Amino acid sequence: MNLALTTGSEFKQWAFVLGGNAFAVVLMGRAGMFFFKEEWGKLITCFTASVFVGATVYSPETVQAVIGAVWSKVSEA
């Protein structure tokens, strides 16, 4: 491996996945806490946020396309 010619894209992808997974784990932990405290609104919010984070980490191009499509529909109206 020639470090002088690398772009750092592998490290960027690794850091993005690791950080996203850590954030999703924290959100799911909080969701578990809200489940046991029976705070259903906060549970649903944390679960939705963790699903969004997971989608962003594992399929960023798809999420970008969906958000772009929704934004174009909103800006037309």
Short mmCIF file of N, CA and C in Angstrom, two decimals:
data_model
loop_
_atom_site.label_atom_id
_atom_site.label_comp_id
_atom_site.label_asym_id
_atom_site.label_seq_id
_atom_site.Cartn_x
_atom_site.Cartn_y
_atom_site.Cartn_z
N MET A 1 0.84 -1.17 0.00
CA MET A 1 0.00 0.00 0.00
C MET A 1 0.89 1.23 0.00
N ASN A 2 0.67 2.10 -0.96
CA ASN A 2 1.45 3.32 -1.09
C ASN A 2 0.67 4.46 -0.45
N LEU A 3 1.07 4.88 0.73
CA LEU A 3 0.34 5.90 1.46
C LEU A 3 0.41 7.27 0.81
N ALA A 4 1.42 7.52 0.00
CA ALA A 4 1.55 8.82 -0.64
C ALA A 4 0.47 9.04 -1.69
N LEU A 5 -0.10 7.97 -2.23
CA LEU A 5 -1.08 8.10 -3.29
C LEU A 5 -2.51 7.81 -2.84
N THR A 6 -2.72 7.54 -1.58
CA THR A 6 -4.07 7.23 -1.12
C THR A 6 -4.87 8.51 -0.94
N THR A 7 -6.17 8.39 -1.10
CA THR A 7 -7.06 9.54 -0.94
C THR A 7 -7.71 9.58 0.43
N GLY A 8 -7.61 8.49 1.16
CA GLY A 8 -8.23 8.43 2.47
C GLY A 8 -9.69 8.01 2.42
N SER A 9 -10.16 7.60 1.24
CA SER A 9 -11.58 7.24 1.12
C SER A 9 -11.93 6.00 1.94
N GLU A 10 -10.98 5.06 2.05
CA GLU A 10 -11.25 3.87 2.85
C GLU A 10 -11.40 4.23 4.33
N PHE A 11 -10.53 5.11 4.80
CA PHE A 11 -10.62 5.55 6.19
C PHE A 11 -11.89 6.35 6.42
N LYS A 12 -12.26 7.19 5.47
CA LYS A 12 -13.48 7.99 5.59
C LYS A 12 -14.70 7.07 5.68
N GLN A 13 -14.75 6.05 4.83
CA GLN A 13 -15.88 5.12 4.84
C GLN A 13 -15.91 4.35 6.16
N TRP A 14 -14.75 3.90 6.63
CA TRP A 14 -14.68 3.17 7.89
C TRP A 14 -15.14 4.04 9.06
N ALA A 15 -14.68 5.29 9.10
CA ALA A 15 -15.06 6.19 10.19
C ALA A 15 -16.55 6.51 10.13
N PHE A 16 -17.08 6.68 8.93
CA PHE A 16 -18.50 6.97 8.77
C PHE A 16 -19.36 5.81 9.26
N VAL A 17 -19.00 4.60 8.89
CA VAL A 17 -19.76 3.42 9.33
C VAL A 17 -19.64 3.23 10.83
N LEU A 18 -18.43 3.36 11.37
CA LEU A 18 -18.23 3.18 12.80
C LEU A 18 -18.98 4.23 13.61
N GLY A 19 -18.90 5.48 13.20
CA GLY A 19 -19.61 6.55 13.89
C GLY A 19 -21.12 6.40 13.79
N GLY A 20 -21.60 6.04 12.61
CA GLY A 20 -23.04 5.84 12.43
C GLY A 20 -23.56 4.68 13.26
N ASN A 21 -22.80 3.60 13.30
CA ASN A 21 -23.22 2.45 14.12
C ASN A 21 -23.24 2.81 15.60
N ALA A 22 -22.24 3.55 16.05
CA ALA A 22 -22.21 3.96 17.46
C ALA A 22 -23.41 4.85 17.78
N PHE A 23 -23.73 5.77 16.89
CA PHE A 23 -24.88 6.65 17.10
C PHE A 23 -26.18 5.85 17.12
N ALA A 24 -26.31 4.88 16.22
CA ALA A 24 -27.52 4.05 16.19
C ALA A 24 -27.64 3.22 17.46
N VAL A 25 -26.53 2.71 17.97
CA VAL A 25 -26.56 1.93 19.21
C VAL A 25 -27.01 2.81 20.37
N VAL A 26 -26.51 4.03 20.43
CA VAL A 26 -26.93 4.96 21.50
C VAL A 26 -28.42 5.25 21.39
N LEU A 27 -28.90 5.50 20.17
CA LEU A 27 -30.32 5.78 19.99
C LEU A 27 -31.18 4.57 20.37
N MET A 28 -30.76 3.37 20.00
CA MET A 28 -31.54 2.19 20.35
C MET A 28 -31.49 1.92 21.86
N GLY A 29 -30.38 2.24 22.50
CA GLY A 29 -30.31 2.13 23.96
C GLY A 29 -31.29 3.07 24.64
N ARG A 30 -31.34 4.30 24.13
CA ARG A 30 -32.31 5.25 24.66
C ARG A 30 -33.74 4.78 24.40
N ALA A 31 -33.97 4.19 23.23
CA ALA A 31 -35.30 3.68 22.92
C ALA A 31 -35.68 2.57 23.90
N GLY A 32 -34.73 1.71 24.25
CA GLY A 32 -35.00 0.67 25.25
C GLY A 32 -35.35 1.26 26.60
N MET A 33 -34.65 2.32 26.96
CA MET A 33 -34.94 2.99 28.22
C MET A 33 -36.36 3.56 28.21
N PHE A 34 -36.73 4.18 27.09
CA PHE A 34 -38.08 4.75 26.98
C PHE A 34 -39.13 3.65 26.96
N PHE A 35 -38.79 2.47 26.42
CA PHE A 35 -39.73 1.36 26.42
C PHE A 35 -40.06 0.93 27.84
N PHE A 36 -39.03 0.79 28.67
CA PHE A 36 -39.25 0.35 30.04
C PHE A 36 -39.91 1.43 30.90
N LYS A 37 -39.72 2.70 30.52
CA LYS A 37 -40.39 3.78 31.25
C LYS A 37 -41.79 4.06 30.68
N GLU A 38 -42.15 3.36 29.61
CA GLU A 38 -43.43 3.50 28.92
C GLU A 38 -43.67 4.92 28.43
N GLU A 39 -42.64 5.52 27.84
CA GLU A 39 -42.76 6.82 27.19
C GLU A 39 -42.80 6.56 25.68
N TRP A 40 -43.99 6.31 25.16
CA TRP A 40 -44.16 5.78 23.81
C TRP A 40 -43.78 6.79 22.73
N GLY A 41 -44.07 8.05 22.92
CA GLY A 41 -43.73 9.05 21.92
C GLY A 41 -42.22 9.16 21.73
N LYS A 42 -41.48 9.18 22.83
CA LYS A 42 -40.02 9.24 22.75
C LYS A 42 -39.45 7.95 22.18
N LEU A 43 -40.08 6.82 22.48
CA LEU A 43 -39.65 5.54 21.93
C LEU A 43 -39.74 5.54 20.41
N ILE A 44 -40.88 5.98 19.90
CA ILE A 44 -41.08 6.01 18.45
C ILE A 44 -40.10 6.98 17.79
N THR A 45 -39.86 8.12 18.42
CA THR A 45 -38.92 9.10 17.88
C THR A 45 -37.50 8.54 17.81
N CYS A 46 -37.04 7.90 18.87
CA CYS A 46 -35.70 7.31 18.88
C CYS A 46 -35.58 6.18 17.88
N PHE A 47 -36.61 5.36 17.77
CA PHE A 47 -36.57 4.26 16.81
C PHE A 47 -36.51 4.80 15.39
N THR A 48 -37.30 5.81 15.08
CA THR A 48 -37.30 6.41 13.75
C THR A 48 -35.93 7.04 13.44
N ALA A 49 -35.36 7.72 14.40
CA ALA A 49 -34.04 8.33 14.20
C ALA A 49 -32.98 7.27 13.97
N SER A 50 -33.04 6.16 14.69
CA SER A 50 -32.03 5.11 14.50
C SER A 50 -32.19 4.43 13.15
N VAL A 51 -33.40 4.28 12.67
CA VAL A 51 -33.61 3.73 11.33
C VAL A 51 -33.06 4.68 10.27
N PHE A 52 -33.27 5.98 10.45
CA PHE A 52 -32.74 6.96 9.50
C PHE A 52 -31.21 6.96 9.51
N VAL A 53 -30.62 6.87 10.69
CA VAL A 53 -29.15 6.82 10.79
C VAL A 53 -28.63 5.55 10.11
N GLY A 54 -29.27 4.43 10.34
CA GLY A 54 -28.85 3.19 9.70
C GLY A 54 -28.94 3.25 8.19
N ALA A 55 -30.03 3.82 7.69
CA ALA A 55 -30.17 3.97 6.24
C ALA A 55 -29.11 4.90 5.67
N THR A 56 -28.81 5.96 6.40
CA THR A 56 -27.80 6.91 5.94
C THR A 56 -26.41 6.28 5.93
N VAL A 57 -26.12 5.43 6.90
CA VAL A 57 -24.80 4.80 6.98
C VAL A 57 -24.65 3.73 5.90
N TYR A 58 -25.64 2.88 5.72
CA TYR A 58 -25.48 1.74 4.83
C TYR A 58 -25.91 2.01 3.39
N SER A 59 -26.66 3.06 3.13
CA SER A 59 -27.09 3.37 1.77
C SER A 59 -27.19 4.88 1.58
N PRO A 60 -26.07 5.59 1.65
CA PRO A 60 -26.12 7.05 1.60
C PRO A 60 -26.61 7.60 0.25
N GLU A 61 -26.30 6.92 -0.86
CA GLU A 61 -26.73 7.42 -2.16
C GLU A 61 -28.25 7.35 -2.29
N THR A 62 -28.85 6.29 -1.79
CA THR A 62 -30.30 6.15 -1.86
C THR A 62 -30.99 7.21 -1.01
N VAL A 63 -30.48 7.44 0.20
CA VAL A 63 -31.06 8.46 1.08
C VAL A 63 -30.95 9.84 0.44
N GLN A 64 -29.80 10.11 -0.19
CA GLN A 64 -29.61 11.40 -0.86
C GLN A 64 -30.60 11.55 -2.01
N ALA A 65 -30.83 10.49 -2.77
CA ALA A 65 -31.78 10.55 -3.87
C ALA A 65 -33.21 10.77 -3.38
N VAL A 66 -33.59 10.09 -2.31
CA VAL A 66 -34.94 10.23 -1.76
C VAL A 66 -35.15 11.64 -1.22
N ILE A 67 -34.19 12.15 -0.46
CA ILE A 67 -34.33 13.51 0.08
C ILE A 67 -34.36 14.53 -1.05
N GLY A 68 -33.56 14.33 -2.09
CA GLY A 68 -33.58 15.23 -3.25
C GLY A 68 -34.93 15.20 -3.96
N ALA A 69 -35.51 14.01 -4.11
CA ALA A 69 -36.81 13.89 -4.77
C ALA A 69 -37.91 14.56 -3.94
N VAL A 70 -37.87 14.35 -2.63
CA VAL A 70 -38.87 14.98 -1.77
C VAL A 70 -38.70 16.49 -1.81
N TRP A 71 -37.47 16.97 -1.77
CA TRP A 71 -37.23 18.41 -1.81
C TRP A 71 -37.71 19.02 -3.12
N SER A 72 -37.50 18.34 -4.23
CA SER A 72 -37.96 18.88 -5.52
C SER A 72 -39.48 18.94 -5.56
N LYS A 73 -40.17 17.95 -4.98
CA LYS A 73 -41.63 17.98 -4.94
C LYS A 73 -42.13 19.13 -4.04
N VAL A 74 -41.46 19.35 -2.92
CA VAL A 74 -41.88 20.41 -2.01
C VAL A 74 -41.62 21.77 -2.63
N SER A 75 -40.49 21.93 -3.30
CA SER A 75 -40.15 23.25 -3.85
C SER A 75 -40.98 23.58 -5.08
N GLU A 76 -41.59 22.59 -5.74
CA GLU A 76 -42.48 22.85 -6.88
C GLU A 76 -43.79 23.49 -6.44
N ALA A 77 -44.30 23.08 -5.31
CA ALA A 77 -45.64 23.50 -4.88
C ALA A 77 -45.67 24.92 -4.38
#
